[in-house]
Amino acid sequence: MADTNRAVEKLQGTFAASLVEVKEDRGDWIVTVAKEAIIPVLAFLKNECAFTMLTDVTAVDYLGKPGDRFVMVYQLTSVLHKDRIRIKAPVSEADCRIESATQVFASANWLEREVYDLFGISFDKHPDLRRILMTPDWVGYPLRKDYPLQGPDREPYKGRLS
């Protein structure tokens, strides 16, 4: 925990203009950064703060809430310090793209493909951005909150059949 506190302090000192929010929740640090700063922030945490493992990449759809519709979420772990930190970056629906974290962590490859496939967020400079779970001809992005529950061109769900 003390090492994560130091990492957060270093982030605040180095990337103050790019930080949107810094908070601690139940012992975990969550740092929200401008999407333009995601690669420098991830590289800094890896190289300067020993967060050498990217354990997860996902997105959240905040449809209907004020602000940007999507938020990218990166979960980093420091094996050396036995600690973790969560980095978030807002992504607007109008410009639904962000730079690929594969430039810093090779493990982001398939995780970003999953986010692209299910949320429709594009990753600039990704080495192989294509669907990974849905068929190439699938229409839409199933984890978006406005996606039809039964899938494209399906009759709406009518409840339990008796």
PDB file of C-alpha atoms in Angstrom, residues 7-147:
ATOM      1  CA  ALA A   7       3.338   5.757  -7.193  1.00  0.00           C
ATOM      2  CA  VAL A   8       0.238   7.959  -6.948  1.00  0.00           C
ATOM      3  CA  GLU A   9       2.334  10.837  -5.567  1.00  0.00           C
ATOM      4  CA  LYS A  10       4.805  10.422  -8.457  1.00  0.00           C
ATOM      5  CA  LEU A  11       1.923  10.418 -10.942  1.00  0.00           C
ATOM      6  CA  GLN A  12       0.528  13.609  -9.391  1.00  0.00           C
ATOM      7  CA  GLY A  13       3.929  15.258  -9.641  1.00  0.00           C
ATOM      8  CA  THR A  14       4.652  14.170 -13.215  1.00  0.00           C
ATOM      9  CA  PHE A  15       1.209  14.168 -14.852  1.00  0.00           C
ATOM     10  CA  ALA A  16      -0.722  16.770 -12.836  1.00  0.00           C
ATOM     11  CA  ALA A  17      -2.245  18.384 -15.937  1.00  0.00           C
ATOM     12  CA  SER A  18      -3.495  15.015 -17.260  1.00  0.00           C
ATOM     13  CA  LEU A  19      -5.077  13.692 -14.054  1.00  0.00           C
ATOM     14  CA  VAL A  20      -8.860  13.932 -13.925  1.00  0.00           C
ATOM     15  CA  GLU A  21      -9.404  12.282 -10.532  1.00  0.00           C
ATOM     16  CA  VAL A  22      -7.403  10.465  -7.881  1.00  0.00           C
ATOM     17  CA  LYS A  23      -9.189   8.540  -5.162  1.00  0.00           C
ATOM     18  CA  GLU A  24      -8.795   5.656  -2.788  1.00  0.00           C
ATOM     19  CA  ASP A  25     -11.648   3.184  -2.448  1.00  0.00           C
ATOM     20  CA  ARG A  26     -11.504   0.289   0.005  1.00  0.00           C
ATOM     21  CA  GLY A  27      -7.730   0.265  -0.001  1.00  0.00           C
ATOM     22  CA  ASP A  28      -7.340   0.479  -3.785  1.00  0.00           C
ATOM     23  CA  TRP A  29      -6.066   3.550  -5.638  1.00  0.00           C
ATOM     24  CA  ILE A  30      -8.034   4.597  -8.711  1.00  0.00           C
ATOM     25  CA  VAL A  31      -6.483   7.233 -10.968  1.00  0.00           C
ATOM     26  CA  THR A  32      -8.477   8.690 -13.859  1.00  0.00           C
ATOM     27  CA  VAL A  33      -6.384  10.267 -16.609  1.00  0.00           C
ATOM     28  CA  ALA A  34      -7.139  12.055 -19.878  1.00  0.00           C
ATOM     29  CA  LYS A  35      -7.183   9.481 -22.676  1.00  0.00           C
ATOM     30  CA  GLU A  36      -4.381  11.325 -24.490  1.00  0.00           C
ATOM     31  CA  ALA A  37      -2.074  10.544 -21.557  1.00  0.00           C
ATOM     32  CA  ILE A  38      -2.865   6.847 -21.207  1.00  0.00           C
ATOM     33  CA  ILE A  39       0.320   5.538 -22.863  1.00  0.00           C
ATOM     34  CA  PRO A  40       2.755   7.843 -21.025  1.00  0.00           C
ATOM     35  CA  VAL A  41       1.007   7.076 -17.705  1.00  0.00           C
ATOM     36  CA  LEU A  42       1.071   3.304 -18.248  1.00  0.00           C
ATOM     37  CA  ALA A  43       4.731   3.437 -19.344  1.00  0.00           C
ATOM     38  CA  PHE A  44       5.633   5.563 -16.314  1.00  0.00           C
ATOM     39  CA  LEU A  45       3.924   3.136 -13.928  1.00  0.00           C
ATOM     40  CA  LYS A  46       5.669   0.183 -15.554  1.00  0.00           C
ATOM     41  CA  ASN A  47       9.156   1.684 -15.811  1.00  0.00           C
ATOM     42  CA  GLU A  48       9.328   4.010 -12.797  1.00  0.00           C
ATOM     43  CA  CYS A  49       6.989   2.402 -10.273  1.00  0.00           C
ATOM     44  CA  ALA A  50       7.412  -1.359 -10.924  1.00  0.00           C
ATOM     45  CA  PHE A  51       3.796  -2.017 -12.004  1.00  0.00           C
ATOM     46  CA  THR A  52       5.053  -4.540 -14.528  1.00  0.00           C
ATOM     47  CA  MET A  53       1.930  -6.671 -14.947  1.00  0.00           C
ATOM     48  CA  LEU A  54      -1.221  -5.601 -16.767  1.00  0.00           C
ATOM     49  CA  THR A  55      -3.805  -7.973 -15.345  1.00  0.00           C
ATOM     50  CA  ASP A  56      -6.965  -6.651 -16.983  1.00  0.00           C
ATOM     51  CA  VAL A  57      -8.311  -4.217 -19.553  1.00  0.00           C
ATOM     52  CA  THR A  58     -12.015  -3.571 -19.815  1.00  0.00           C
ATOM     53  CA  ALA A  59     -14.540  -0.802 -20.381  1.00  0.00           C
ATOM     54  CA  VAL A  60     -17.661   0.530 -18.708  1.00  0.00           C
ATOM     55  CA  ASP A  61     -20.649   1.982 -20.573  1.00  0.00           C
ATOM     56  CA  TYR A  62     -22.224   4.944 -18.750  1.00  0.00           C
ATOM     57  CA  LEU A  63     -25.081   5.439 -21.238  1.00  0.00           C
ATOM     58  CA  GLY A  64     -27.472   8.134 -20.032  1.00  0.00           C
ATOM     59  CA  LYS A  65     -25.107   9.644 -17.480  1.00  0.00           C
ATOM     60  CA  PRO A  66     -23.473  13.049 -17.917  1.00  0.00           C
ATOM     61  CA  GLY A  67     -19.960  13.155 -19.346  1.00  0.00           C
ATOM     62  CA  ASP A  68     -18.230  10.696 -21.612  1.00  0.00           C
ATOM     63  CA  ARG A  69     -20.160   7.537 -22.367  1.00  0.00           C
ATOM     64  CA  PHE A  70     -17.307   5.053 -21.910  1.00  0.00           C
ATOM     65  CA  VAL A  71     -14.445   4.627 -19.481  1.00  0.00           C
ATOM     66  CA  MET A  72     -11.475   2.380 -20.207  1.00  0.00           C
ATOM     67  CA  VAL A  73     -10.170   0.544 -17.141  1.00  0.00           C
ATOM     68  CA  TYR A  74      -6.625  -0.835 -16.746  1.00  0.00           C
ATOM     69  CA  GLN A  75      -5.721  -2.957 -13.724  1.00  0.00           C
ATOM     70  CA  LEU A  76      -1.968  -3.013 -13.007  1.00  0.00           C
ATOM     71  CA  THR A  77      -0.073  -5.150 -10.519  1.00  0.00           C
ATOM     72  CA  SER A  78       3.358  -4.708  -9.001  1.00  0.00           C
ATOM     73  CA  VAL A  79       4.647  -8.195  -8.282  1.00  0.00           C
ATOM     74  CA  LEU A  80       7.752  -6.700  -6.665  1.00  0.00           C
ATOM     75  CA  HIS A  81       5.730  -4.673  -4.149  1.00  0.00           C
ATOM     76  CA  LYS A  82       2.679  -6.985  -4.018  1.00  0.00           C
ATOM     77  CA  ASP A  83       0.414  -4.062  -4.875  1.00  0.00           C
ATOM     78  CA  ARG A  84      -2.070  -2.916  -7.490  1.00  0.00           C
ATOM     79  CA  ILE A  85      -3.475   0.240  -9.024  1.00  0.00           C
ATOM     80  CA  ARG A  86      -6.419   0.941 -11.317  1.00  0.00           C
ATOM     81  CA  ILE A  87      -6.094   3.467 -14.138  1.00  0.00           C
ATOM     82  CA  LYS A  88      -9.179   4.811 -15.908  1.00  0.00           C
ATOM     83  CA  ALA A  89      -9.534   6.933 -19.039  1.00  0.00           C
ATOM     84  CA  PRO A  90     -12.809   8.454 -20.298  1.00  0.00           C
ATOM     85  CA  VAL A  91     -13.696   7.846 -23.961  1.00  0.00           C
ATOM     86  CA  SER A  92     -16.461   9.790 -25.678  1.00  0.00           C
ATOM     87  CA  GLU A  93     -19.033   8.179 -27.937  1.00  0.00           C
ATOM     88  CA  ALA A  94     -18.291  10.772 -30.638  1.00  0.00           C
ATOM     89  CA  ASP A  95     -14.574   9.824 -30.713  1.00  0.00           C
ATOM     90  CA  CYS A  96     -14.727   6.207 -29.574  1.00  0.00           C
ATOM     91  CA  ARG A  97     -10.995   5.452 -29.714  1.00  0.00           C
ATOM     92  CA  ILE A  98      -7.903   5.398 -27.542  1.00  0.00           C
ATOM     93  CA  GLU A  99      -4.250   4.445 -28.086  1.00  0.00           C
ATOM     94  CA  SER A 100      -3.414   0.771 -27.691  1.00  0.00           C
ATOM     95  CA  ALA A 101      -1.678  -0.271 -24.478  1.00  0.00           C
ATOM     96  CA  THR A 102       0.101  -3.003 -26.475  1.00  0.00           C
ATOM     97  CA  GLN A 103       2.861  -0.413 -26.953  1.00  0.00           C
ATOM     98  CA  VAL A 104       3.650  -0.835 -23.239  1.00  0.00           C
ATOM     99  CA  PHE A 105       2.163  -4.226 -22.302  1.00  0.00           C
ATOM    100  CA  ALA A 106       1.983  -7.039 -24.879  1.00  0.00           C
ATOM    101  CA  SER A 107      -0.685  -8.683 -22.697  1.00  0.00           C
ATOM    102  CA  ALA A 108      -3.146  -5.935 -23.707  1.00  0.00           C
ATOM    103  CA  ASN A 109      -3.524  -7.473 -27.173  1.00  0.00           C
ATOM    104  CA  TRP A 110      -6.427  -9.878 -26.706  1.00  0.00           C
ATOM    105  CA  LEU A 111      -7.963  -7.851 -23.879  1.00  0.00           C
ATOM    106  CA  GLU A 112      -8.257  -4.812 -26.170  1.00  0.00           C
ATOM    107  CA  ARG A 113      -9.646  -6.995 -28.941  1.00  0.00           C
ATOM    108  CA  GLU A 114     -12.346  -8.146 -26.518  1.00  0.00           C
ATOM    109  CA  VAL A 115     -13.209  -4.529 -25.623  1.00  0.00           C
ATOM    110  CA  TYR A 116     -13.301  -3.626 -29.321  1.00  0.00           C
ATOM    111  CA  ASP A 117     -15.527  -6.610 -30.085  1.00  0.00           C
ATOM    112  CA  LEU A 118     -18.003  -6.103 -27.246  1.00  0.00           C
ATOM    113  CA  PHE A 119     -18.005  -2.294 -26.757  1.00  0.00           C
ATOM    114  CA  GLY A 120     -16.870  -0.963 -30.150  1.00  0.00           C
ATOM    115  CA  ILE A 121     -13.995   1.095 -28.768  1.00  0.00           C
ATOM    116  CA  SER A 122     -11.128   1.262 -31.295  1.00  0.00           C
ATOM    117  CA  PHE A 123      -7.471   1.105 -30.314  1.00  0.00           C
ATOM    118  CA  ASP A 124      -5.036   3.181 -32.366  1.00  0.00           C
ATOM    119  CA  LYS A 125      -1.733   1.413 -33.139  1.00  0.00           C
ATOM    120  CA  HIS A 126      -3.130  -2.009 -32.166  1.00  0.00           C
ATOM    121  CA  PRO A 127      -1.235  -4.754 -34.041  1.00  0.00           C
ATOM    122  CA  ASP A 128      -4.287  -6.892 -34.910  1.00  0.00           C
ATOM    123  CA  LEU A 129      -7.587  -5.168 -34.127  1.00  0.00           C
ATOM    124  CA  ARG A 130     -10.379  -7.513 -35.174  1.00  0.00           C
ATOM    125  CA  ARG A 131     -13.232  -9.329 -33.503  1.00  0.00           C
ATOM    126  CA  ILE A 132     -12.223 -12.069 -31.103  1.00  0.00           C
ATOM    127  CA  LEU A 133     -15.512 -13.438 -29.685  1.00  0.00           C
ATOM    128  CA  MET A 134     -18.229 -12.506 -32.185  1.00  0.00           C
ATOM    129  CA  THR A 135     -18.220 -13.563 -35.840  1.00  0.00           C
ATOM    130  CA  PRO A 136     -16.740 -11.013 -38.285  1.00  0.00           C
ATOM    131  CA  ASP A 137     -20.192 -10.290 -39.749  1.00  0.00           C
ATOM    132  CA  TRP A 138     -21.833  -9.636 -36.350  1.00  0.00           C
ATOM    133  CA  VAL A 139     -23.750  -6.361 -36.201  1.00  0.00           C
ATOM    134  CA  GLY A 140     -23.281  -4.174 -33.123  1.00  0.00           C
ATOM    135  CA  TYR A 141     -21.501  -4.430 -29.808  1.00  0.00           C
ATOM    136  CA  PRO A 142     -23.213  -6.708 -27.255  1.00  0.00           C
ATOM    137  CA  LEU A 143     -21.956  -5.065 -24.028  1.00  0.00           C
ATOM    138  CA  ARG A 144     -23.214  -1.594 -24.927  1.00  0.00           C
ATOM    139  CA  LYS A 145     -26.211  -0.717 -22.809  1.00  0.00           C
ATOM    140  CA  ASP A 146     -28.289   0.197 -25.867  1.00  0.00           C
ATOM    141  CA  TYR A 147     -27.732  -3.181 -27.558  1.00  0.00           C
TER     142      TYR A 147
END
